[in-house]
Amino acid sequence: MNRRNFLRRTSLLGAGMLASQSASGQQQTKPAQAEHQQHDHTPAKAVTQTPNNQAQTQAASESGFLPVHAPDLPKLPFKIENGVKVFHLIAEPVRVEFLPKASWADARIVDVWGYNGSCPGPTIEIVEGDRVRILFTNNLPEPTTPHWHGLEVPPSQDGVPGIGQPLIMPGETYTYEFTINQNGTFFYHSHMAMQEMLGMIGLFIVHPKTPHEPRVDKDFAFILQEWAILPNNTVPNTLAMEFNWLTMNGKAGPATTPMIVKQGERVRIRLVNLGMDHHPMHLHGQQFVVTGTEGGRSPESTWYPGNTVLVGVAQARDIEFTAKYEGDWMLHCHLPHHMMNQMVSMVGPMAHGGHGIQTGRGMEEGMGIVSKGGALSEDLGPSLGRTTGIPLEQQTSNAVGQQAVYSCPMHPEVKSDKPGNCPKCGMTLVLQKTGRQKRVPGYPQDMWMTMDAEVAKPETSWLPEGWTGSMMGMMTLARVLPAEKYDRMMALIKEGKYEPGPKWPAKQDSHQHKHGG
């Protein structure tokens, strides 16, 4: 019995030391550059360390895992109580900015629901074998429960109201406690469907006891979301079946913070999707392999090269690659409508008449299903819950070739693109109000709108002038830098400084749309 007790005490002591080391590495750090520094594998003696940074570096090396960096998202701090990691997760309304104000548009400020002041919620990060206690407080105006997606926990801890537990009412705190004996990319989210569409999701990362091989030098994570934001509204329309804003970690391109990678490093990117659409995520310039799903690590025998991975609804995908090639490489959803912000349902060579927005449209109309008439008929025009694009209070003409329209007051059928007189009665032709004209007539959206200065941050230093023009929607950048340039970037991040990039040679804009041909 004495020997058995001795071994038990020794085991508990070792587990407590590991938990303590992990705790040091998990604490949220500010400013944001510390997130990047914890991924820097420069020997400690070559880096100016703060006490907190030293603890992180020590924890990452001694506990055997590299902390995950989710750009633009915080981490959920915790404390150790008798060997248990204790988190406090708070569901609450949150106001977020998808995109800052630009010269051509107001800031997109959205009232969503999230956790601990963040949407998506803060990242929970633990190690396989950890005992976890989560104190969950509901500060929403309605009941809710959190579900631990992909985690193998008892039914009473699974977060399904009415089956494994009662509803958590506004103002109540409910305690979850379980031990995690798996590893991988998981997430937590509300188990109330409309609350999911209001943004209630967060990453739950479980590191393996023994690091996977080959080891990575950088470990990033993103949550993919889509939103229906009606004109003059800040609250997402959770009943909509179409979406006009796409985000990664709560930011729409080009406001997403780029990933910074040193050339030659091995990189893991974790992608989580909780929305209504699947997302084929494409990485430029590099080939990767899919190494994991929401079920954990995949056998190496199943890996094969590619540069696009389909991340389905409620799925996670881990991709890994060696950053061989220097450059600024896009990572984005390749669905064309997800490569832009503020899309519209009605696109192509047509004019949107000023008939206002209809209400009471059904699910079939919301999904764009044509059950009668033509696809361009008035019955399928803009409606609340369906079209959620360019502000509809501003009438916009998309008619091909319709720069200006002149017509006769007495003979409306007489039209001309130039001023003059009616050939039937001689009256002066009157210019018709056709709404705000697009840069290229016949197309639904101006496809080149820049906002370099508005999203400038250290991580966007040295990008060429106008780089934001090609960054809209569910997009971000993986910036692969040579060693010297990488070190300089790390210094800029640490100092919180931004350095502008080069300018392109002056070039006359000859972009024109010609009808026919």
XYZ file of C-alpha atoms in Angstrom:
517
model
C 0.000 0.000 0.000
C 2.847 2.407 0.824
C 4.468 1.753 -2.561
C 1.161 2.224 -4.326
C 0.525 5.524 -2.514
C 4.039 6.708 -3.333
C 3.536 6.054 -7.054
C 0.153 7.750 -6.952
C 1.561 10.874 -5.263
C 4.438 10.967 -7.753
C 1.990 10.720 -10.659
C -0.211 13.500 -9.294
C 2.811 15.708 -8.663
C 3.962 15.267 -12.252
C 0.492 16.037 -13.588
C 0.292 19.139 -11.414
C 3.648 20.389 -12.702
C 2.554 19.853 -16.305
C -0.719 21.678 -15.662
C 1.136 24.561 -14.057
C 3.511 24.809 -17.018
C 0.578 24.682 -19.427
C -1.176 27.422 -17.475
C 1.782 29.734 -17.924
C 1.664 29.184 -21.668
C -2.076 29.734 -22.010
C -2.540 33.133 -20.442
C -3.807 35.788 -22.817
C -1.086 38.280 -23.684
C -1.248 41.909 -24.744
C -0.294 43.640 -26.908
C -1.098 41.464 -29.921
C 2.520 41.105 -31.011
C 3.081 38.632 -28.165
C 0.907 36.196 -30.106
C 3.460 36.280 -32.904
C 6.423 36.064 -30.591
C 5.205 32.840 -29.049
C 5.532 31.267 -32.504
C 9.073 32.481 -33.057
C 11.516 29.577 -32.713
C 14.527 31.842 -32.317
C 16.579 30.593 -29.333
C 15.514 32.328 -26.142
C 18.927 33.901 -25.594
C 18.578 35.798 -28.893
C 15.210 37.326 -27.970
C 14.420 40.065 -25.501
C 11.974 38.300 -23.197
C 9.396 39.669 -20.819
C 8.577 37.516 -17.755
C 5.250 36.450 -19.281
C 6.900 35.745 -22.637
C 9.578 33.655 -20.931
C 6.884 31.589 -19.242
C 5.197 31.027 -22.582
C 8.438 29.968 -24.273
C 9.275 27.633 -21.392
C 5.784 26.132 -21.377
C 5.839 25.561 -25.132
C 9.141 23.690 -24.916
C 8.659 21.763 -21.665
C 5.006 20.766 -22.065
C 5.604 19.766 -25.673
C 3.090 21.885 -27.569
C 3.097 25.086 -29.558
C 0.259 27.485 -28.621
C -2.241 28.211 -31.377
C -2.526 31.714 -32.820
C -6.036 32.720 -33.979
C -5.555 36.151 -35.630
C -7.891 38.872 -34.318
C -9.219 36.658 -31.500
C -8.261 36.537 -27.795
C -7.653 33.445 -25.658
C -9.761 32.521 -22.667
C -7.619 32.730 -19.507
C -7.894 30.178 -16.730
C -6.594 29.344 -13.280
C -5.564 26.058 -11.678
C -7.612 24.753 -8.738
C -6.448 21.431 -7.302
C -5.084 20.351 -10.676
C -8.243 21.381 -12.597
C -8.139 24.097 -15.271
C -10.981 26.481 -14.462
C -12.382 28.754 -17.201
C -15.164 31.334 -16.960
C -17.133 31.593 -20.214
C -19.761 34.340 -20.506
C -22.426 34.455 -23.231
C -23.393 38.049 -23.990
C -24.312 40.556 -26.723
C -21.252 41.923 -28.520
C -20.744 44.796 -30.954
C -18.070 44.063 -33.578
C -16.590 45.774 -36.625
C -16.344 43.564 -39.695
C -14.731 46.308 -41.762
C -13.631 49.862 -40.880
C -14.955 53.024 -42.505
C -13.570 53.840 -45.944
C -13.959 56.755 -48.347
C -16.583 54.803 -50.257
C -18.500 53.148 -47.419
C -19.356 53.437 -43.739
C -17.855 51.023 -41.245
C -19.749 47.762 -41.003
C -20.645 47.658 -37.319
C -22.707 44.633 -36.320
C -24.593 43.749 -33.129
C -24.060 40.036 -32.602
C -23.922 37.540 -29.776
C -20.659 36.068 -28.566
C -18.629 35.212 -25.510
C -16.523 37.333 -23.149
C -16.799 40.409 -25.332
C -15.654 38.639 -28.490
C -17.304 37.171 -31.586
C -16.226 34.537 -32.343
C -15.586 33.763 -28.709
C -12.114 33.467 -27.144
C -10.057 30.352 -27.839
C -10.006 27.637 -25.175
C -6.687 25.792 -25.326
C -5.754 22.737 -23.228
C -3.649 19.549 -23.334
C -4.946 16.018 -23.797
C -5.670 14.495 -20.388
C -6.525 17.816 -18.728
C -9.403 18.013 -16.284
C -11.480 21.071 -17.234
C -14.103 23.029 -15.317
C -16.038 25.693 -17.232
C -18.211 28.145 -15.304
C -20.731 29.252 -17.901
C -22.724 32.454 -17.275
C -25.647 33.458 -19.474
C -25.885 37.233 -19.925
C -28.124 36.961 -22.984
C -31.782 38.061 -22.926
C -32.921 34.470 -23.562
C -31.958 30.927 -22.489
C -28.928 29.209 -23.985
C -26.517 26.298 -23.560
C -23.024 25.677 -24.975
C -22.211 22.446 -26.825
C -18.623 21.141 -26.923
C -18.516 20.105 -30.579
C -16.551 16.903 -31.193
C -15.536 16.368 -27.584
C -16.274 13.024 -25.953
C -17.968 14.066 -22.715
C -20.791 12.559 -20.602
C -24.373 13.312 -21.773
C -24.904 15.560 -18.773
C -22.000 17.735 -19.945
C -22.812 17.736 -23.683
C -24.845 20.944 -23.573
C -28.094 19.817 -25.206
C -31.021 21.446 -23.341
C -33.964 19.283 -22.439
C -31.986 16.076 -22.986
C -28.813 16.235 -20.940
C -29.485 19.359 -18.890
C -32.010 22.135 -18.253
C -31.913 25.438 -20.086
C -29.541 28.025 -18.647
C -31.739 31.047 -18.051
C -30.602 34.696 -18.277
C -28.433 35.575 -15.306
C -27.732 31.960 -14.334
C -24.323 30.253 -14.080
C -23.958 26.560 -14.864
C -20.854 24.435 -14.221
C -19.437 21.936 -16.698
C -16.599 19.610 -15.713
C -14.961 16.816 -17.684
C -11.632 15.220 -18.581
C -10.510 15.347 -22.218
C -8.807 12.176 -23.456
C -8.518 13.130 -27.138
C -6.734 15.803 -29.168
C -7.484 17.909 -32.215
C -9.350 20.953 -33.494
C -12.733 21.258 -31.781
C -15.080 24.124 -31.031
C -17.875 25.236 -28.758
C -21.130 26.828 -29.898
C -24.651 27.535 -28.745
C -27.064 24.648 -29.254
C -29.862 27.074 -30.141
C -29.912 27.318 -33.948
C -30.665 31.022 -34.363
C -28.040 31.871 -31.762
C -25.469 30.104 -33.924
C -26.390 32.442 -36.786
C -25.859 35.375 -34.423
C -22.216 34.331 -34.033
C -22.038 32.108 -30.947
C -19.004 29.927 -31.580
C -15.396 29.652 -30.364
C -12.343 27.437 -30.844
C -11.591 24.593 -28.417
C -8.074 23.349 -29.151
C -6.736 20.195 -27.476
C -3.006 19.557 -27.917
C -1.722 15.965 -27.899
C 0.380 14.699 -24.992
C 3.048 13.770 -27.523
C 3.436 16.285 -30.361
C 2.496 15.068 -33.808
C 5.210 14.483 -36.367
C 6.375 16.225 -38.395
C 6.273 19.088 -35.925
C 5.060 22.518 -37.013
C 6.691 25.890 -36.412
C 3.491 27.929 -36.727
C -0.048 26.916 -35.724
C -2.910 29.180 -36.865
C -6.693 28.823 -36.527
C -9.699 30.436 -38.225
C -13.471 30.322 -37.779
C -15.439 30.806 -41.012
C -18.802 32.589 -40.708
C -21.436 34.171 -42.944
C -23.966 36.862 -42.179
C -27.125 38.416 -43.626
C -27.063 42.147 -42.849
C -30.103 44.028 -44.169
C -29.794 47.699 -45.203
C -29.793 50.133 -42.296
C -29.641 47.237 -39.813
C -26.885 46.186 -37.457
C -28.447 42.932 -36.257
C -27.933 39.869 -38.527
C -31.087 38.456 -40.077
C -30.955 34.895 -38.754
C -33.916 33.822 -40.900
C -32.172 34.670 -44.174
C -31.050 31.943 -46.559
C -28.611 34.201 -48.398
C -25.602 35.985 -46.973
C -23.775 39.154 -47.923
C -20.931 39.296 -45.412
C -18.275 36.601 -44.997
C -15.738 36.671 -42.162
C -12.673 34.887 -40.846
C -12.315 35.236 -37.071
C -14.905 38.000 -37.125
C -13.202 40.151 -39.757
C -13.938 40.563 -43.467
C -11.118 41.014 -45.939
C -9.080 43.164 -46.095
C -9.436 43.784 -42.339
C -8.280 40.235 -41.526
C -4.813 40.180 -39.944
C -2.302 38.296 -42.134
C -0.414 35.220 -40.935
C 3.336 35.876 -40.658
C 5.595 32.940 -41.530
C 9.345 32.530 -41.924
C 10.379 30.920 -45.194
C 11.118 27.223 -44.672
C 8.874 26.812 -41.631
C 6.256 24.102 -41.425
C 2.799 25.596 -40.916
C -0.505 24.227 -39.652
C -3.761 26.074 -40.366
C -6.924 24.942 -38.559
C -10.198 25.833 -40.309
C -13.600 25.601 -38.584
C -16.933 26.271 -40.306
C -20.283 26.903 -38.670
C -22.741 28.505 -41.068
C -25.156 27.598 -43.849
C -22.615 27.107 -46.661
C -19.626 24.888 -47.302
C -16.359 26.684 -48.043
C -13.688 25.440 -50.487
C -10.656 27.094 -48.907
C -7.853 27.718 -51.375
C -4.220 28.562 -50.580
C -2.117 30.299 -53.196
C 1.498 29.416 -53.945
C 1.861 26.325 -51.729
C 0.725 22.700 -51.724
C -0.625 21.264 -48.475
C -1.936 18.027 -47.000
C -5.051 17.590 -44.836
C -3.788 16.170 -41.544
C -6.887 16.321 -39.347
C -10.640 16.790 -39.052
C -13.099 17.537 -36.250
C -12.501 13.887 -35.303
C -8.802 14.424 -34.631
C -5.560 13.512 -36.389
C -5.838 11.620 -39.694
C -3.525 8.655 -40.481
C -0.569 9.789 -42.567
C -1.477 7.158 -45.157
C -4.550 9.267 -46.026
C -2.620 12.465 -46.728
C -2.305 13.673 -50.310
C -1.247 17.023 -51.816
C -3.665 19.764 -52.816
C -4.257 23.483 -52.509
C -8.047 23.577 -51.937
C -9.925 21.859 -49.131
C -13.697 21.778 -48.682
C -14.658 22.717 -45.131
C -18.263 21.615 -44.709
C -20.803 22.925 -42.243
C -19.899 21.918 -38.662
C -16.554 20.545 -39.840
C -12.919 21.279 -39.016
C -9.949 20.689 -41.295
C -6.273 20.899 -40.376
C -3.912 21.570 -43.263
C -0.113 21.537 -43.095
C 2.592 22.633 -45.503
C 6.210 23.728 -45.657
C 6.431 27.404 -46.610
C 8.926 26.934 -49.437
C 8.111 29.977 -51.503
C 8.518 33.592 -50.497
C 5.518 35.799 -51.163
C 2.180 37.149 -49.991
C -0.196 34.253 -50.586
C -3.975 34.487 -50.336
C -6.056 32.045 -48.320
C -9.722 32.364 -49.243
C -13.007 30.651 -49.942
C -13.220 30.033 -53.672
C -17.004 30.369 -53.999
C -17.196 33.522 -56.164
C -19.897 35.159 -54.041
C -17.763 34.577 -50.962
C -14.880 36.509 -52.500
C -16.652 39.830 -52.019
C -18.510 41.783 -49.363
C -22.057 43.082 -49.585
C -23.170 40.884 -52.509
C -26.657 41.156 -54.020
C -29.112 38.491 -55.054
C -30.092 40.180 -58.317
C -27.001 40.427 -60.520
C -26.250 40.828 -64.209
C -27.564 43.142 -66.954
C -30.700 44.513 -65.332
C -31.982 47.603 -63.587
C -33.329 47.537 -60.065
C -36.546 49.522 -60.130
C -37.562 51.712 -57.254
C -40.385 49.498 -56.002
C -39.011 49.104 -52.499
C -38.365 45.896 -50.575
C -41.069 43.267 -50.375
C -41.789 41.341 -47.192
C -43.199 37.927 -46.448
C -41.152 36.022 -48.973
C -40.943 32.255 -48.453
C -38.030 29.850 -48.111
C -38.080 28.927 -51.804
C -37.657 32.562 -52.817
C -34.948 32.946 -50.191
C -33.005 30.093 -51.755
C -33.424 31.543 -55.230
C -35.703 28.720 -56.458
C -37.709 29.734 -59.537
C -41.148 28.132 -59.279
C -42.996 30.337 -61.782
C -42.217 33.062 -64.259
C -38.708 34.094 -65.191
C -35.643 34.463 -63.014
C -35.679 38.227 -63.637
C -39.374 38.746 -62.907
C -40.618 41.215 -60.327
C -41.784 38.297 -58.188
C -38.167 37.376 -57.572
C -37.021 40.920 -56.902
C -35.494 42.251 -53.695
C -37.242 41.204 -50.493
C -36.529 41.305 -46.785
C -34.646 38.177 -45.828
C -33.580 37.537 -49.395
C -31.687 40.368 -51.027
C -29.175 41.789 -48.575
C -26.687 43.642 -50.696
C -25.854 47.126 -51.867
C -27.969 49.537 -49.798
C -31.323 49.266 -51.511
C -32.400 52.696 -50.401
C -29.909 53.885 -53.062
C -31.350 52.898 -56.416
C -28.557 51.446 -58.553
C -28.599 50.899 -62.288
C -26.885 47.835 -63.711
C -28.285 48.120 -67.249
C -25.704 47.240 -69.891
C -24.500 50.335 -71.692
C -26.888 52.580 -69.806
C -24.661 55.486 -68.910
C -27.564 57.932 -69.318
C -31.098 57.675 -70.669
C -33.069 60.515 -72.281
C -36.754 60.093 -73.133
C -39.696 62.061 -74.448
C -42.342 63.107 -71.886
C -45.065 62.569 -74.501
C -43.635 59.430 -76.085
C -41.891 57.361 -73.344
C -40.940 54.699 -75.879
C -38.554 57.179 -77.472
C -35.225 56.825 -75.692
C -31.708 57.974 -76.436
C -28.326 57.922 -74.742
C -27.735 61.523 -75.888
C -29.674 64.780 -75.426
C -31.829 65.893 -78.322
C -35.389 66.165 -79.564
C -38.157 63.645 -80.036
C -38.468 62.674 -83.719
C -42.267 62.299 -83.280
C -43.213 65.570 -81.646
C -40.059 67.637 -81.473
C -40.073 67.986 -77.677
C -36.759 68.147 -75.856
C -35.718 64.772 -74.466
C -35.509 64.670 -70.659
C -32.738 62.950 -68.721
C -34.172 60.113 -66.648
C -33.016 59.345 -63.113
C -31.329 55.963 -63.390
C -29.692 55.860 -59.993
C -26.045 55.698 -59.034
C -23.993 54.429 -61.965
C -21.378 51.720 -61.578
C -17.814 52.080 -62.759
C -18.451 49.342 -65.291
C -22.079 49.338 -66.529
C -23.786 45.976 -66.621
C -22.015 44.559 -63.600
C -23.474 44.344 -60.086
C -20.425 45.451 -58.135
C -17.381 47.628 -58.573
C -14.646 45.039 -58.247
C -11.786 47.327 -57.292
C -12.246 49.252 -54.054
C -9.140 49.942 -51.991
C -8.751 50.832 -48.315
C -5.047 50.354 -47.592
C -4.785 53.099 -44.988
C -7.931 52.080 -43.126
C -6.664 48.539 -42.407
C -2.966 49.355 -42.025
C -1.220 47.485 -39.194
C 2.300 46.107 -38.677
C 1.353 42.804 -40.331
C 0.392 44.611 -43.576
C 3.701 46.474 -43.858
C 5.393 46.468 -47.297
C 2.332 45.289 -49.191
C 2.101 47.202 -52.495
C -0.218 50.173 -52.844
C -3.740 49.039 -53.678
C -3.343 45.510 -52.288
C -6.725 45.751 -50.575
C -8.523 45.995 -53.916
C -8.291 42.233 -54.364
C -9.148 41.373 -50.748
C -12.881 41.203 -50.090
C -15.009 38.694 -48.228
C -13.681 35.471 -46.737
C -10.019 36.223 -47.384
C -6.710 36.612 -45.591
C -2.991 36.412 -46.378
C -0.182 34.012 -45.516
C 2.953 36.140 -45.756
C 6.051 33.983 -46.246
C 9.119 36.118 -45.553
C 12.849 35.332 -45.807
C 14.689 35.247 -42.484
C 15.985 38.838 -42.486
C 12.649 40.296 -43.550
C 10.823 38.065 -41.052
C 12.991 39.354 -38.200
C 12.271 42.927 -39.253
C 8.540 42.156 -39.334
C 8.672 40.720 -35.829
C 10.352 43.926 -34.684
C 7.616 46.055 -36.274
C 4.920 43.957 -34.603
C 6.649 44.288 -31.259
C 6.924 48.055 -31.711
C 3.395 48.405 -33.111
C 4.675 50.206 -36.197
C 3.560 50.115 -39.834
C 5.768 50.705 -42.872
C 4.098 51.445 -46.235
C 4.847 49.375 -49.303
C 5.913 50.271 -52.851
C 3.704 52.046 -55.381
C 2.863 50.671 -58.781
C 3.888 52.733 -61.834
C 1.180 55.165 -62.920
C -1.231 53.562 -65.371
C -4.244 55.035 -67.135
C -7.494 53.309 -66.302
C -8.840 52.007 -69.598
C -11.226 49.465 -68.072
C -14.309 49.646 -70.256
C -17.227 47.355 -70.910
C -18.323 47.052 -74.538
C -21.720 45.589 -75.308
C -21.752 42.671 -77.724
C -18.847 40.916 -79.400
